[in-house]
Coordinates of C-alpha atoms and ligand atoms in Angstrom, one line a residue:
M479 CA 2.0 57.0 0.0
S480 CA 3.5 53.8 0.7
D481 CA 6.6 52.1 -1.3
E482 CA 5.6 49.0 0.0
F483 CA 5.8 46.2 -3.0
V484 CA 3.9 42.8 -2.9
P485 CA 5.0 39.7 -4.3
V486 CA 2.5 38.6 -6.5
A487 CA 4.1 35.7 -9.7
K488 CA 6.9 34.9 -10.6
I489 CA 8.2 36.2 -14.3
G490 CA 7.0 32.7 -15.5
D491 CA 4.3 32.4 -14.6
I492 CA 3.5 35.7 -16.6
A493 CA 3.1 34.4 -20.4
P494 CA 5.0 36.9 -22.6
G495 CA 1.5 39.0 -24.2
S496 CA -0.8 37.5 -21.9
A497 CA -1.4 38.9 -18.0
V498 CA -2.8 37.6 -14.8
T499 CA -5.4 38.8 -12.1
V500 CA -3.8 39.3 -8.8
A501 CA -4.8 40.6 -5.6
V502 CA -3.4 43.4 -3.5
G503 CA -3.9 45.8 0.0
G504 CA -8.0 44.0 -1.2
R505 CA -7.7 45.3 -4.7
E506 CA -7.7 42.9 -8.3
I507 CA -4.6 44.2 -10.4
A508 CA -4.1 43.2 -13.8
V509 CA -0.1 42.6 -14.5
F510 CA 1.0 42.3 -17.8
H511 CA 3.4 40.9 -19.5
V512 CA 4.6 42.9 -22.7
D513 CA 8.3 42.5 -24.8
G514 CA 10.3 42.0 -21.6
A515 CA 8.5 44.4 -19.4
F516 CA 5.8 44.1 -16.7
Y517 CA 2.6 46.5 -15.9
A518 CA 0.5 46.3 -13.4
V519 CA -2.9 47.9 -13.5
D520 CA -6.3 48.6 -11.4
N521 CA -8.1 45.1 -13.8
T522 CA -11.5 47.0 -13.4
C523 CA -12.6 49.0 -16.0
P524 CA -14.2 52.5 -15.0
H525 CA -17.4 51.5 -17.6
Q526 CA -18.6 49.0 -16.5
G527 CA -16.2 46.9 -14.4
G528 CA -15.1 44.0 -17.3
P529 CA -11.7 42.7 -16.5
L530 CA -8.4 44.3 -18.3
A531 CA -6.3 41.6 -17.8
E532 CA -8.9 39.3 -20.3
G533 CA -8.5 42.3 -23.2
W534 CA -6.8 42.3 -26.1
I535 CA -2.9 44.1 -25.7
E536 CA -1.9 45.3 -28.7
G537 CA 1.7 46.9 -28.3
T538 CA 1.6 48.8 -23.7
T539 CA -2.2 49.2 -25.0
V540 CA -4.6 47.3 -23.5
T541 CA -8.3 47.0 -24.9
C542 CA -11.2 45.6 -22.3
P543 CA -13.2 43.2 -23.7
W544 CA -16.7 44.2 -23.0
H545 CA -17.0 46.9 -25.0
A546 CA -13.4 48.5 -26.3
W547 CA -12.3 51.2 -24.1
C548 CA -8.7 51.1 -24.4
F549 CA -5.9 52.2 -22.0
K550 CA -2.4 52.8 -21.5
L551 CA -0.7 50.5 -19.3
T552 CA 1.8 53.2 -19.1
D553 CA -0.2 55.8 -17.4
G554 CA -3.1 54.3 -17.6
K555 CA -4.8 57.1 -19.6
M556 CA -7.7 56.5 -22.2
T557 CA -6.6 55.7 -26.1
L558 CA -9.5 57.7 -27.1
G559 CA -10.3 60.3 -25.0
E560 CA -9.6 61.5 -21.4
F561 CA -13.1 61.6 -19.8
A562 CA -11.6 57.9 -17.8
E563 CA -8.6 56.6 -16.5
I564 CA -7.3 53.6 -14.6
D565 CA -4.8 53.4 -11.7
V566 CA -1.5 52.0 -12.3
F567 CA 1.0 50.5 -9.9
A568 CA 4.5 50.5 -10.0
V569 CA 6.1 46.7 -10.6
R570 CA 9.2 45.5 -9.2
L571 CA 11.6 42.4 -10.0
D572 CA 13.2 40.6 -7.3
G573 CA 15.5 37.7 -8.8
D574 CA 12.5 35.9 -10.2
T575 CA 9.4 37.6 -8.8
V576 CA 7.0 39.7 -9.6
S577 CA 6.1 42.4 -7.1
V578 CA 3.3 44.9 -7.3
A579 CA 3.1 48.2 -5.6
R580 CA 0.3 48.2 -2.8
T581 CA -0.5 51.2 -3.6
P582 CA -1.0 53.4 -7.2
T583 CA 1.8 55.9 -8.8
P584 CA 0.4 59.3 -7.9
A585 CA -1.3 60.4 -11.3
Ligands
FES1143 S1 -16.3 48.1 -19.7 FE1 -15.1 48.2 -20.6 S2 -15.5 48.9 -21.7 FE2 -17.0 48.8 -21.0

């Protein structure tokens, strides 16, 4: 596993309570800013590919904007069942730069 981090945004680019979509290692990653913390997950919903960065955020749970599957930003697990999950990526802050791990956190 690589522990390489890729700079993706400035802290000020991601308003609290929102998310942006970035590309890391050929993958589309959603980076969320929630209560002063940052979370990075696969942007593509495993149901039918909905864009999770455009979903609703409640606490550290994101709800897909297409059909409302919900995932925890902390570990990528579904909140309503165990039949799907999304990859999560470590986030590192260096000054005002937000960096995301190139490879997902092992489950
Ligand atoms: S595409 Fe996300 S819930 Fe259907």
